[in-house]
C-alpha cells in the first residue's frame, strides 16, 4: 500500500449560477453549470500514526473551518479507519474567492484517503460524503463540465465546454457566502434561468450562444454590497473582455478573453492596477 499520494485540486467556475429560491432548510435551490479550471492546489496526502493534520501556508483556514480537515474527519466517522492522516496543501487557488478552493481540497483529500487506505468506497458513496462536507464538494470530486442542481450537490455531466482563456481578478476584500445568500433573500429576485440555455448551447457546441448566457444571479446583490467589485467589473470590460461575471458568491470576477494574448494583456493591466490576478483556462 502506498504511504502517500499527490493530488491536484482544481478550482471550479460557475459558468452560470441561477438561484431558484430559498428552501425550507435555509439553503438555496440552485441551477448551475460548473466548470473545472487549470488553476489548482497541489496536495500531498500521507498516512501517519494518528490524528488528522492539515498543513499549508498562512492563508489556510484553521482546522475546524478547513474543508479538507472536515472531509477526512467525516470519512473517519463513517468508515471507522484508525490511521492518522496528514494533508499538505500547496495553495494556489485564492481563499474565500468564490472559486471553490476549499471544496476542491476536500474532494481531493477524500479521494486520496479512500485510495491510500484501500477503503473501497464507490464514487456514489464518496459523493454522498462529499455533500456532507459542502455543497460544491461533489462537483469537485468529478470535475469537468456539469449541470448541478439542489443546493449544488446533485450533478449530471455535460459535454466539455471549449477551451476558454480567463482572467480571474479580485479586489482585496472578503465575502461571506452566508451573507451573500442572506442579501439575496432580502433584495434578490429569481430571473429566467440561464443554465438551460447554456446546456443547449453546449450540446450544439455553439460558442457565441454560450458566451451570451454566461452569468451569475448572485452578482447584482454582490455588486450592490461591494462597490469595489462593481468598479472592477467595469474596468475589466473596458480592457476588452468578451464577458465579465461573478465567480460563486464572489468577490472574484471572471473575465473571458478572445485568446491567450488578449487574456495576458488583461491580466497585465489588472496586476498593474493592484488587483490580485490569475491567468488560467478551462480544463477540457
Ligand atoms: O454548503 P456550504 O457549506 O458550502 O454552504 C455555505 C453557506 O452558503 C450555507 O450555510 C448557506 O448559508 C449558503 N448556501 C445556500 N444555498 C446553497 C449553498 C450555500 O444558502 N445552495
PDB file of C-alpha atoms and ligand atoms in Angstrom:
ATOM      1  CA  UNK A   1       0.000   0.000   0.000  1.00  0.00           C
ATOM      2  CA  UNK A   2       1.478   3.456  -0.882  1.00  0.00           C
ATOM      3  CA  UNK A   3       2.325   5.740   2.050  1.00  0.00           C
ATOM      4  CA  UNK A   4       1.463   8.997   0.309  1.00  0.00           C
ATOM      5  CA  UNK A   5      -0.197  10.321  -2.827  1.00  0.00           C
ATOM      6  CA  UNK A   6      -0.030  13.620  -4.676  1.00  0.00           C
ATOM      7  CA  UNK A   7      -3.304  15.055  -5.981  1.00  0.00           C
ATOM      8  CA  UNK A   8      -4.393  18.150  -7.862  1.00  0.00           C
ATOM      9  CA  UNK A   9      -7.415  20.033  -6.551  1.00  0.00           C
ATOM     10  CA  UNK A  10      -8.906  22.046  -9.412  1.00  0.00           C
ATOM     11  CA  UNK A  11     -10.685  25.363  -8.929  1.00  0.00           C
ATOM     12  CA  UNK A  12     -14.288  25.492 -10.164  1.00  0.00           C
ATOM     13  CA  UNK A  13     -16.013  28.247 -12.029  1.00  0.00           C
ATOM     14  CA  UNK A  14     -19.775  28.694 -12.225  1.00  0.00           C
ATOM     15  CA  UNK A  15     -20.343  29.390 -15.926  1.00  0.00           C
ATOM     16  CA  UNK A  16     -23.931  30.115 -14.905  1.00  0.00           C
ATOM     17  CA  UNK A  17     -25.468  30.315 -11.431  1.00  0.00           C
ATOM     18  CA  UNK A  18     -29.247  30.577 -11.196  1.00  0.00           C
ATOM     19  CA  UNK A  19     -30.825  30.982  -7.772  1.00  0.00           C
ATOM     20  CA  UNK A  20     -34.315  29.490  -7.933  1.00  0.00           C
ATOM     21  CA  UNK A  21     -35.354  30.389  -4.384  1.00  0.00           C
ATOM     22  CA  UNK A  22     -34.839  29.834  -0.665  1.00  0.00           C
ATOM     23  CA  UNK A  23     -35.725  26.385   0.665  1.00  0.00           C
ATOM     24  CA  UNK A  24     -37.294  25.412   3.995  1.00  0.00           C
ATOM     25  CA  UNK A  25     -33.868  24.203   5.252  1.00  0.00           C
ATOM     26  CA  UNK A  26     -32.348  27.677   4.663  1.00  0.00           C
ATOM     27  CA  UNK A  27     -30.263  26.597   1.664  1.00  0.00           C
ATOM     28  CA  UNK A  28     -30.999  27.953  -1.791  1.00  0.00           C
ATOM     29  CA  UNK A  29     -32.173  25.871  -4.687  1.00  0.00           C
ATOM     30  CA  UNK A  30     -29.626  26.305  -7.469  1.00  0.00           C
ATOM     31  CA  UNK A  31     -29.198  25.535 -11.114  1.00  0.00           C
ATOM     32  CA  UNK A  32     -25.615  25.992 -12.251  1.00  0.00           C
ATOM     33  CA  UNK A  33     -23.227  24.876 -14.956  1.00  0.00           C
ATOM     34  CA  UNK A  34     -19.891  24.288 -13.254  1.00  0.00           C
ATOM     35  CA  UNK A  35     -16.551  24.022 -14.963  1.00  0.00           C
ATOM     36  CA  UNK A  36     -13.123  22.877 -13.736  1.00  0.00           C
ATOM     37  CA  UNK A  37     -10.180  25.206 -14.294  1.00  0.00           C
ATOM     38  CA  UNK A  38      -6.476  24.514 -14.774  1.00  0.00           C
ATOM     39  CA  UNK A  39      -5.793  26.603 -11.666  1.00  0.00           C
ATOM     40  CA  UNK A  40      -5.229  24.047  -8.904  1.00  0.00           C
ATOM     41  CA  UNK A  41      -3.876  23.422  -5.422  1.00  0.00           C
ATOM     42  CA  UNK A  42      -1.347  20.606  -5.044  1.00  0.00           C
ATOM     43  CA  UNK A  43      -1.959  18.191  -2.188  1.00  0.00           C
ATOM     44  CA  UNK A  44       0.287  15.555  -0.693  1.00  0.00           C
ATOM     45  CA  UNK A  45      -1.751  13.205   1.471  1.00  0.00           C
ATOM     46  CA  UNK A  46       0.141  10.761   3.685  1.00  0.00           C
ATOM     47  CA  UNK A  47      -0.565   8.256   6.432  1.00  0.00           C
ATOM     48  CA  UNK A  48       0.722   8.930   9.939  1.00  0.00           C
ATOM     49  CA  UNK A  49       0.464   7.135  13.268  1.00  0.00           C
ATOM     50  CA  UNK A  50      -2.603   9.053  14.450  1.00  0.00           C
ATOM     51  CA  UNK A  51      -4.667  12.241  14.292  1.00  0.00           C
ATOM     52  CA  UNK A  52      -5.647  14.484  11.404  1.00  0.00           C
ATOM     53  CA  UNK A  53      -3.245  17.208  10.388  1.00  0.00           C
ATOM     54  CA  UNK A  54      -3.647  19.800   7.648  1.00  0.00           C
ATOM     55  CA  UNK A  55      -0.616  21.901   6.789  1.00  0.00           C
ATOM     56  CA  UNK A  56      -0.135  24.723   4.311  1.00  0.00           C
ATOM     57  CA  UNK A  57       0.607  28.409   4.160  1.00  0.00           C
ATOM     58  CA  UNK A  58      -0.733  31.159   6.416  1.00  0.00           C
ATOM     59  CA  UNK A  59      -3.728  31.571   4.049  1.00  0.00           C
ATOM     60  CA  UNK A  60      -5.248  28.265   5.122  1.00  0.00           C
ATOM     61  CA  UNK A  61      -8.282  28.456   7.399  1.00  0.00           C
ATOM     62  CA  UNK A  62      -7.814  26.838  10.863  1.00  0.00           C
ATOM     63  CA  UNK A  63      -8.544  23.068  11.106  1.00  0.00           C
ATOM     64  CA  UNK A  64     -12.153  23.412  12.290  1.00  0.00           C
ATOM     65  CA  UNK A  65     -13.043  25.646   9.313  1.00  0.00           C
ATOM     66  CA  UNK A  66     -10.836  23.820   6.850  1.00  0.00           C
ATOM     67  CA  UNK A  67     -12.883  21.698   4.455  1.00  0.00           C
ATOM     68  CA  UNK A  68     -10.000  19.259   3.808  1.00  0.00           C
ATOM     69  CA  UNK A  69      -9.801  18.600   7.563  1.00  0.00           C
ATOM     70  CA  UNK A  70     -13.578  18.217   7.747  1.00  0.00           C
ATOM     71  CA  UNK A  71     -13.531  15.797   4.785  1.00  0.00           C
ATOM     72  CA  UNK A  72     -11.042  13.446   6.454  1.00  0.00           C
ATOM     73  CA  UNK A  73     -12.974  13.714   9.713  1.00  0.00           C
ATOM     74  CA  UNK A  74     -16.287  12.780   8.016  1.00  0.00           C
ATOM     75  CA  UNK A  75     -14.598   9.886   6.230  1.00  0.00           C
ATOM     76  CA  UNK A  76     -13.204   8.617   9.531  1.00  0.00           C
ATOM     77  CA  UNK A  77     -16.563   8.956  11.317  1.00  0.00           C
ATOM     78  CA  UNK A  78     -18.318   6.993   8.571  1.00  0.00           C
ATOM     79  CA  UNK A  79     -15.748   4.246   7.943  1.00  0.00           C
ATOM     80  CA  UNK A  80     -14.041   3.982  11.337  1.00  0.00           C
ATOM     81  CA  UNK A  81     -10.494   3.847   9.923  1.00  0.00           C
ATOM     82  CA  UNK A  82      -7.789   4.216  12.591  1.00  0.00           C
ATOM     83  CA  UNK A  83      -4.768   5.539  10.717  1.00  0.00           C
ATOM     84  CA  UNK A  84      -3.609   9.134  11.075  1.00  0.00           C
ATOM     85  CA  UNK A  85      -3.713  11.380   8.011  1.00  0.00           C
ATOM     86  CA  UNK A  86      -1.607  14.382   7.075  1.00  0.00           C
ATOM     87  CA  UNK A  87      -2.718  16.667   4.247  1.00  0.00           C
ATOM     88  CA  UNK A  88      -0.164  19.129   2.968  1.00  0.00           C
ATOM     89  CA  UNK A  89      -1.647  21.814   0.743  1.00  0.00           C
ATOM     90  CA  UNK A  90       0.331  23.976  -1.649  1.00  0.00           C
ATOM     91  CA  UNK A  91      -2.227  26.732  -2.075  1.00  0.00           C
ATOM     92  CA  UNK A  92      -2.661  28.368  -5.471  1.00  0.00           C
ATOM     93  CA  UNK A  93      -6.422  28.841  -5.616  1.00  0.00           C
ATOM     94  CA  UNK A  94      -7.302  32.076  -3.819  1.00  0.00           C
ATOM     95  CA  UNK A  95      -9.043  31.509  -0.483  1.00  0.00           C
ATOM     96  CA  UNK A  96     -12.651  32.701   0.085  1.00  0.00           C
ATOM     97  CA  UNK A  97     -12.805  33.865  -3.514  1.00  0.00           C
ATOM     98  CA  UNK A  98     -15.798  32.033  -4.999  1.00  0.00           C
ATOM     99  CA  UNK A  99     -13.595  29.511  -6.824  1.00  0.00           C
ATOM    100  CA  UNK A 100     -14.285  26.524  -4.590  1.00  0.00           C
ATOM    101  CA  UNK A 101     -10.685  26.170  -3.393  1.00  0.00           C
ATOM    102  CA  UNK A 102     -11.647  24.678  -0.027  1.00  0.00           C
ATOM    103  CA  UNK A 103     -14.159  22.343  -1.690  1.00  0.00           C
ATOM    104  CA  UNK A 104     -11.541  21.204  -4.216  1.00  0.00           C
ATOM    105  CA  UNK A 105      -9.067  20.421  -1.409  1.00  0.00           C
ATOM    106  CA  UNK A 106     -11.780  18.470   0.433  1.00  0.00           C
ATOM    107  CA  UNK A 107     -12.660  16.421  -2.661  1.00  0.00           C
ATOM    108  CA  UNK A 108      -9.004  15.644  -3.390  1.00  0.00           C
ATOM    109  CA  UNK A 109      -8.426  14.614   0.250  1.00  0.00           C
ATOM    110  CA  UNK A 110     -11.472  12.290   0.217  1.00  0.00           C
ATOM    111  CA  UNK A 111     -10.334  10.538  -2.963  1.00  0.00           C
ATOM    112  CA  UNK A 112      -6.719  10.306  -1.753  1.00  0.00           C
ATOM    113  CA  UNK A 113      -7.581   8.773   1.641  1.00  0.00           C
ATOM    114  CA  UNK A 114     -10.007   6.308   0.001  1.00  0.00           C
ATOM    115  CA  UNK A 115      -7.144   5.228  -2.250  1.00  0.00           C
ATOM    116  CA  UNK A 116      -4.366   5.242   0.378  1.00  0.00           C
ATOM    117  CA  UNK A 117      -6.272   3.145   2.880  1.00  0.00           C
ATOM    118  CA  UNK A 118      -7.937   0.942   0.261  1.00  0.00           C
ATOM    119  CA  UNK A 119     -11.345   1.791   1.765  1.00  0.00           C
ATOM    120  CA  UNK A 120     -13.053   0.772  -1.485  1.00  0.00           C
ATOM    121  CA  UNK A 121     -15.791   3.414  -1.320  1.00  0.00           C
ATOM    122  CA  UNK A 122     -17.704   3.674  -4.583  1.00  0.00           C
ATOM    123  CA  UNK A 123     -17.901   7.023  -6.348  1.00  0.00           C
ATOM    124  CA  UNK A 124     -21.579   7.232  -5.313  1.00  0.00           C
ATOM    125  CA  UNK A 125     -20.734   6.747  -1.613  1.00  0.00           C
ATOM    126  CA  UNK A 126     -17.895   9.264  -1.857  1.00  0.00           C
ATOM    127  CA  UNK A 127     -20.299  11.792  -3.428  1.00  0.00           C
ATOM    128  CA  UNK A 128     -22.757  11.353  -0.529  1.00  0.00           C
ATOM    129  CA  UNK A 129     -19.952  12.018   1.989  1.00  0.00           C
ATOM    130  CA  UNK A 130     -18.746  14.951  -0.112  1.00  0.00           C
ATOM    131  CA  UNK A 131     -22.185  16.606   0.057  1.00  0.00           C
ATOM    132  CA  UNK A 132     -21.974  16.464   3.853  1.00  0.00           C
ATOM    133  CA  UNK A 133     -18.726  18.429   3.761  1.00  0.00           C
ATOM    134  CA  UNK A 134     -20.015  21.212   1.484  1.00  0.00           C
ATOM    135  CA  UNK A 135     -22.361  21.935  -1.404  1.00  0.00           C
ATOM    136  CA  UNK A 136     -19.585  22.235  -4.026  1.00  0.00           C
ATOM    137  CA  UNK A 137     -17.536  19.204  -2.953  1.00  0.00           C
ATOM    138  CA  UNK A 138     -19.420  16.562  -5.043  1.00  0.00           C
ATOM    139  CA  UNK A 139     -18.718  18.526  -8.240  1.00  0.00           C
ATOM    140  CA  UNK A 140     -15.049  18.863  -7.304  1.00  0.00           C
ATOM    141  CA  UNK A 141     -14.788  15.053  -6.973  1.00  0.00           C
ATOM    142  CA  UNK A 142     -15.867  14.578 -10.574  1.00  0.00           C
ATOM    143  CA  UNK A 143     -14.804  17.808 -12.308  1.00  0.00           C
ATOM    144  CA  UNK A 144     -15.130  18.649 -15.993  1.00  0.00           C
ATOM    145  CA  UNK A 145     -18.333  20.378 -17.073  1.00  0.00           C
ATOM    146  CA  UNK A 146     -21.575  19.538 -15.238  1.00  0.00           C
ATOM    147  CA  UNK A 147     -25.071  20.818 -14.532  1.00  0.00           C
ATOM    148  CA  UNK A 148     -25.583  20.974 -10.780  1.00  0.00           C
ATOM    149  CA  UNK A 149     -28.928  21.211  -9.013  1.00  0.00           C
ATOM    150  CA  UNK A 150     -30.322  21.071  -5.488  1.00  0.00           C
ATOM    151  CA  UNK A 151     -28.099  23.058  -3.140  1.00  0.00           C
ATOM    152  CA  UNK A 152     -25.288  22.277  -5.578  1.00  0.00           C
ATOM    153  CA  UNK A 153     -24.743  18.652  -4.649  1.00  0.00           C
ATOM    154  CA  UNK A 154     -26.633  16.857  -7.440  1.00  0.00           C
ATOM    155  CA  UNK A 155     -24.887  16.750 -10.779  1.00  0.00           C
ATOM    156  CA  UNK A 156     -25.166  15.491 -14.310  1.00  0.00           C
ATOM    157  CA  UNK A 157     -22.203  15.578 -16.670  1.00  0.00           C
ATOM    158  CA  UNK A 158     -22.311  17.729 -19.794  1.00  0.00           C
ATOM    159  CA  UNK A 159     -20.276  17.809 -22.998  1.00  0.00           C
ATOM    160  CA  UNK A 160     -16.977  19.639 -22.364  1.00  0.00           C
ATOM    161  CA  UNK A 161     -17.001  23.392 -22.809  1.00  0.00           C
ATOM    162  CA  UNK A 162     -14.421  24.555 -25.376  1.00  0.00           C
ATOM    163  CA  UNK A 163     -11.073  25.764 -24.063  1.00  0.00           C
ATOM    164  CA  UNK A 164     -11.511  29.339 -22.816  1.00  0.00           C
ATOM    165  CA  UNK A 165      -8.807  31.726 -21.611  1.00  0.00           C
ATOM    166  CA  UNK A 166      -9.837  33.567 -18.467  1.00  0.00           C
ATOM    167  CA  UNK A 167      -8.512  36.256 -16.200  1.00  0.00           C
ATOM    168  CA  UNK A 168      -9.646  35.995 -12.590  1.00  0.00           C
ATOM    169  CA  UNK A 169      -9.312  39.213 -10.625  1.00  0.00           C
ATOM    170  CA  UNK A 170     -10.453  40.375  -7.200  1.00  0.00           C
ATOM    171  CA  UNK A 171     -10.302  43.441  -5.029  1.00  0.00           C
ATOM    172  CA  UNK A 172      -8.801  42.741  -1.602  1.00  0.00           C
ATOM    173  CA  UNK A 173     -11.952  42.183   0.393  1.00  0.00           C
ATOM    174  CA  UNK A 174     -13.534  39.060   1.842  1.00  0.00           C
ATOM    175  CA  UNK A 175     -17.086  37.978   1.164  1.00  0.00           C
ATOM    176  CA  UNK A 176     -19.024  35.572   3.400  1.00  0.00           C
ATOM    177  CA  UNK A 177     -21.171  33.206   1.328  1.00  0.00           C
ATOM    178  CA  UNK A 178     -23.830  33.158   4.052  1.00  0.00           C
ATOM    179  CA  UNK A 179     -24.108  36.981   3.967  1.00  0.00           C
ATOM    180  CA  UNK A 180     -24.497  36.985   0.185  1.00  0.00           C
ATOM    181  CA  UNK A 181     -27.348  34.471   0.296  1.00  0.00           C
ATOM    182  CA  UNK A 182     -28.983  36.457   3.112  1.00  0.00           C
ATOM    183  CA  UNK A 183     -28.772  39.608   0.993  1.00  0.00           C
ATOM    184  CA  UNK A 184     -30.306  37.654  -1.899  1.00  0.00           C
ATOM    185  CA  UNK A 185     -33.229  36.773   0.428  1.00  0.00           C
ATOM    186  CA  UNK A 186     -33.786  40.488   1.055  1.00  0.00           C
ATOM    187  CA  UNK A 187     -33.136  42.011  -2.370  1.00  0.00           C
ATOM    188  CA  UNK A 188     -32.667  39.269  -4.935  1.00  0.00           C
ATOM    189  CA  UNK A 189     -35.339  38.006  -7.234  1.00  0.00           C
ATOM    190  CA  UNK A 190     -35.230  34.961  -9.441  1.00  0.00           C
ATOM    191  CA  UNK A 191     -34.858  35.791 -13.125  1.00  0.00           C
ATOM    192  CA  UNK A 192     -35.222  33.442 -16.089  1.00  0.00           C
ATOM    193  CA  UNK A 193     -32.525  30.781 -15.552  1.00  0.00           C
ATOM    194  CA  UNK A 194     -29.559  30.898 -17.915  1.00  0.00           C
ATOM    195  CA  UNK A 195     -28.363  27.328 -17.241  1.00  0.00           C
ATOM    196  CA  UNK A 196     -30.826  25.508 -19.586  1.00  0.00           C
ATOM    197  CA  UNK A 197     -29.770  27.871 -22.393  1.00  0.00           C
ATOM    198  CA  UNK A 198     -26.108  27.169 -21.666  1.00  0.00           C
ATOM    199  CA  UNK A 199     -26.765  23.409 -21.686  1.00  0.00           C
ATOM    200  CA  UNK A 200     -28.450  23.775 -25.097  1.00  0.00           C
ATOM    201  CA  UNK A 201     -25.502  25.829 -26.423  1.00  0.00           C
ATOM    202  CA  UNK A 202     -23.008  23.248 -25.085  1.00  0.00           C
ATOM    203  CA  UNK A 203     -24.936  20.444 -26.771  1.00  0.00           C
ATOM    204  CA  UNK A 204     -24.718  22.382 -30.070  1.00  0.00           C
ATOM    205  CA  UNK A 205     -21.081  23.400 -29.323  1.00  0.00           C
ATOM    206  CA  UNK A 206     -22.263  26.932 -30.138  1.00  0.00           C
ATOM    207  CA  UNK A 207     -19.580  29.234 -28.687  1.00  0.00           C
ATOM    208  CA  UNK A 208     -21.382  32.540 -29.351  1.00  0.00           C
ATOM    209  CA  UNK A 209     -24.553  31.103 -27.785  1.00  0.00           C
ATOM    210  CA  UNK A 210     -22.510  30.079 -24.738  1.00  0.00           C
ATOM    211  CA  UNK A 211     -20.853  33.453 -24.278  1.00  0.00           C
ATOM    212  CA  UNK A 212     -24.230  35.184 -24.493  1.00  0.00           C
ATOM    213  CA  UNK A 213     -25.580  33.370 -21.405  1.00  0.00           C
ATOM    214  CA  UNK A 214     -22.551  33.280 -19.061  1.00  0.00           C
ATOM    215  CA  UNK A 215     -23.552  34.949 -15.810  1.00  0.00           C
ATOM    216  CA  UNK A 216     -24.441  34.697 -12.143  1.00  0.00           C
ATOM    217  CA  UNK A 217     -27.709  35.658 -10.435  1.00  0.00           C
ATOM    218  CA  UNK A 218     -25.880  36.416  -7.161  1.00  0.00           C
ATOM    219  CA  UNK A 219     -23.968  39.143  -8.996  1.00  0.00           C
ATOM    220  CA  UNK A 220     -26.453  42.053  -8.633  1.00  0.00           C
ATOM    221  CA  UNK A 221     -26.554  41.502  -4.858  1.00  0.00           C
ATOM    222  CA  UNK A 222     -22.737  41.351  -4.572  1.00  0.00           C
ATOM    223  CA  UNK A 223     -22.206  44.416  -6.798  1.00  0.00           C
ATOM    224  CA  UNK A 224     -24.614  46.349  -4.605  1.00  0.00           C
ATOM    225  CA  UNK A 225     -22.964  45.203  -1.363  1.00  0.00           C
ATOM    226  CA  UNK A 226     -19.413  45.809  -2.624  1.00  0.00           C
ATOM    227  CA  UNK A 227     -18.987  48.793  -4.989  1.00  0.00           C
ATOM    228  CA  UNK A 228     -15.299  47.847  -5.464  1.00  0.00           C
ATOM    229  CA  UNK A 229     -16.434  44.685  -7.263  1.00  0.00           C
ATOM    230  CA  UNK A 230     -18.772  46.731  -9.487  1.00  0.00           C
ATOM    231  CA  UNK A 231     -15.891  49.088 -10.349  1.00  0.00           C
ATOM    232  CA  UNK A 232     -13.596  46.165 -11.190  1.00  0.00           C
ATOM    233  CA  UNK A 233     -16.275  44.687 -13.458  1.00  0.00           C
ATOM    234  CA  UNK A 234     -16.456  47.891 -15.490  1.00  0.00           C
ATOM    235  CA  UNK A 235     -12.686  48.111 -15.655  1.00  0.00           C
ATOM    236  CA  UNK A 236     -12.259  44.536 -16.938  1.00  0.00           C
ATOM    237  CA  UNK A 237     -14.953  45.079 -19.576  1.00  0.00           C
ATOM    238  CA  UNK A 238     -13.141  48.261 -20.666  1.00  0.00           C
ATOM    239  CA  UNK A 239      -9.953  46.224 -21.250  1.00  0.00           C
ATOM    240  CA  UNK A 240     -11.702  44.167 -23.923  1.00  0.00           C
ATOM    241  CA  UNK A 241     -13.030  41.118 -22.050  1.00  0.00           C
ATOM    242  CA  UNK A 242     -15.773  39.353 -24.027  1.00  0.00           C
ATOM    243  CA  UNK A 243     -17.753  38.825 -20.837  1.00  0.00           C
ATOM    244  CA  UNK A 244     -17.210  39.551 -17.127  1.00  0.00           C
ATOM    245  CA  UNK A 245     -19.186  37.798 -14.420  1.00  0.00           C
ATOM    246  CA  UNK A 246     -19.012  36.891 -10.736  1.00  0.00           C
ATOM    247  CA  UNK A 247     -17.421  33.647  -9.504  1.00  0.00           C
ATOM    248  CA  UNK A 248     -19.669  31.844  -6.999  1.00  0.00           C
ATOM    249  CA  UNK A 249     -20.543  34.256  -4.210  1.00  0.00           C
ATOM    250  CA  UNK A 250     -17.535  36.406  -5.077  1.00  0.00           C
ATOM    251  CA  UNK A 251     -15.635  38.620  -4.744  1.00  0.00           C
ATOM    252  CA  UNK A 252     -13.598  37.290  -7.698  1.00  0.00           C
ATOM    253  CA  UNK A 253     -14.687  38.187 -11.224  1.00  0.00           C
ATOM    254  CA  UNK A 254     -14.042  36.011 -14.262  1.00  0.00           C
ATOM    255  CA  UNK A 255     -13.157  37.850 -17.484  1.00  0.00           C
ATOM    256  CA  UNK A 256     -13.396  35.775 -20.652  1.00  0.00           C
ATOM    257  CA  UNK A 257     -10.810  36.774 -23.263  1.00  0.00           C
ATOM    258  CA  UNK A 258     -10.718  36.128 -27.006  1.00  0.00           C
ATOM    259  CA  UNK A 259      -7.497  34.109 -26.665  1.00  0.00           C
ATOM    260  CA  UNK A 260      -4.221  33.770 -24.769  1.00  0.00           C
ATOM    261  CA  UNK A 261      -2.746  37.083 -25.978  1.00  0.00           C
ATOM    262  CA  UNK A 262      -5.850  39.074 -25.047  1.00  0.00           C
ATOM    263  CA  UNK A 263      -6.017  37.340 -21.659  1.00  0.00           C
ATOM    264  CA  UNK A 264      -2.333  38.092 -20.934  1.00  0.00           C
ATOM    265  CA  UNK A 265      -2.896  41.759 -21.717  1.00  0.00           C
ATOM    266  CA  UNK A 266      -5.942  41.983 -19.416  1.00  0.00           C
ATOM    267  CA  UNK A 267      -4.009  40.155 -16.677  1.00  0.00           C
ATOM    268  CA  UNK A 268      -1.036  42.507 -17.047  1.00  0.00           C
ATOM    269  CA  UNK A 269      -3.262  45.584 -16.712  1.00  0.00           C
ATOM    270  CA  UNK A 270      -5.196  44.119 -13.804  1.00  0.00           C
ATOM    271  CA  UNK A 271      -1.997  43.337 -11.888  1.00  0.00           C
ATOM    272  CA  UNK A 272      -0.591  46.796 -12.625  1.00  0.00           C
ATOM    273  CA  UNK A 273      -3.810  48.299 -11.223  1.00  0.00           C
ATOM    274  CA  UNK A 274      -3.184  46.419  -7.963  1.00  0.00           C
ATOM    275  CA  UNK A 275      -5.778  43.669  -8.214  1.00  0.00           C
ATOM    276  CA  UNK A 276      -4.944  40.096  -7.263  1.00  0.00           C
ATOM    277  CA  UNK A 277      -4.972  38.407 -10.659  1.00  0.00           C
ATOM    278  CA  UNK A 278      -4.768  34.883 -12.076  1.00  0.00           C
ATOM    279  CA  UNK A 279      -4.472  33.829 -15.724  1.00  0.00           C
ATOM    280  CA  UNK A 280      -5.996  30.419 -16.360  1.00  0.00           C
ATOM    281  CA  UNK A 281      -8.190  28.448 -18.722  1.00  0.00           C
ATOM    282  CA  UNK A 282     -10.938  25.901 -18.614  1.00  0.00           C
ATOM    283  CA  UNK A 283      -9.886  22.286 -18.365  1.00  0.00           C
ATOM    284  CA  UNK A 284     -11.021  20.403 -21.470  1.00  0.00           C
TER     285      UNK A 284
HETATM  286  O1  LIG B   1     -22.762  24.046   1.773  1.00  0.00           O
HETATM  287  P1  LIG B   1     -21.772  25.131   2.133  1.00  0.00           P
HETATM  288  O2  LIG B   1     -21.195  24.934   3.482  1.00  0.00           O
HETATM  289  O3  LIG B   1     -20.764  25.305   1.058  1.00  0.00           O
HETATM  290  O4  LIG B   1     -22.597  26.495   2.160  1.00  0.00           O
HETATM  291  C1  LIG B   1     -22.188  27.624   2.886  1.00  0.00           C
HETATM  292  C2  LIG B   1     -23.387  28.504   3.182  1.00  0.00           C
HETATM  293  O5  LIG B   1     -23.853  29.105   1.978  1.00  0.00           O
HETATM  294  C3  LIG B   1     -24.579  27.754   3.730  1.00  0.00           C
HETATM  295  O6  LIG B   1     -24.527  27.671   5.126  1.00  0.00           O
HETATM  296  C4  LIG B   1     -25.746  28.626   3.265  1.00  0.00           C
HETATM  297  O7  LIG B   1     -25.938  29.728   4.123  1.00  0.00           O
HETATM  298  C5  LIG B   1     -25.265  29.162   1.939  1.00  0.00           C
HETATM  299  N1  LIG B   1     -25.736  28.346   0.805  1.00  0.00           N
HETATM  300  C6  LIG B   1     -27.053  28.458   0.424  1.00  0.00           C
HETATM  301  N2  LIG B   1     -27.518  27.732  -0.634  1.00  0.00           N
HETATM  302  C7  LIG B   1     -26.679  26.925  -1.324  1.00  0.00           C
HETATM  303  C8  LIG B   1     -25.324  26.804  -0.954  1.00  0.00           C
HETATM  304  C9  LIG B   1     -24.874  27.549   0.119  1.00  0.00           C
HETATM  305  O8  LIG B   1     -27.845  29.202   1.035  1.00  0.00           O
HETATM  306  N3  LIG B   1     -27.141  26.237  -2.361  1.00  0.00           N
END
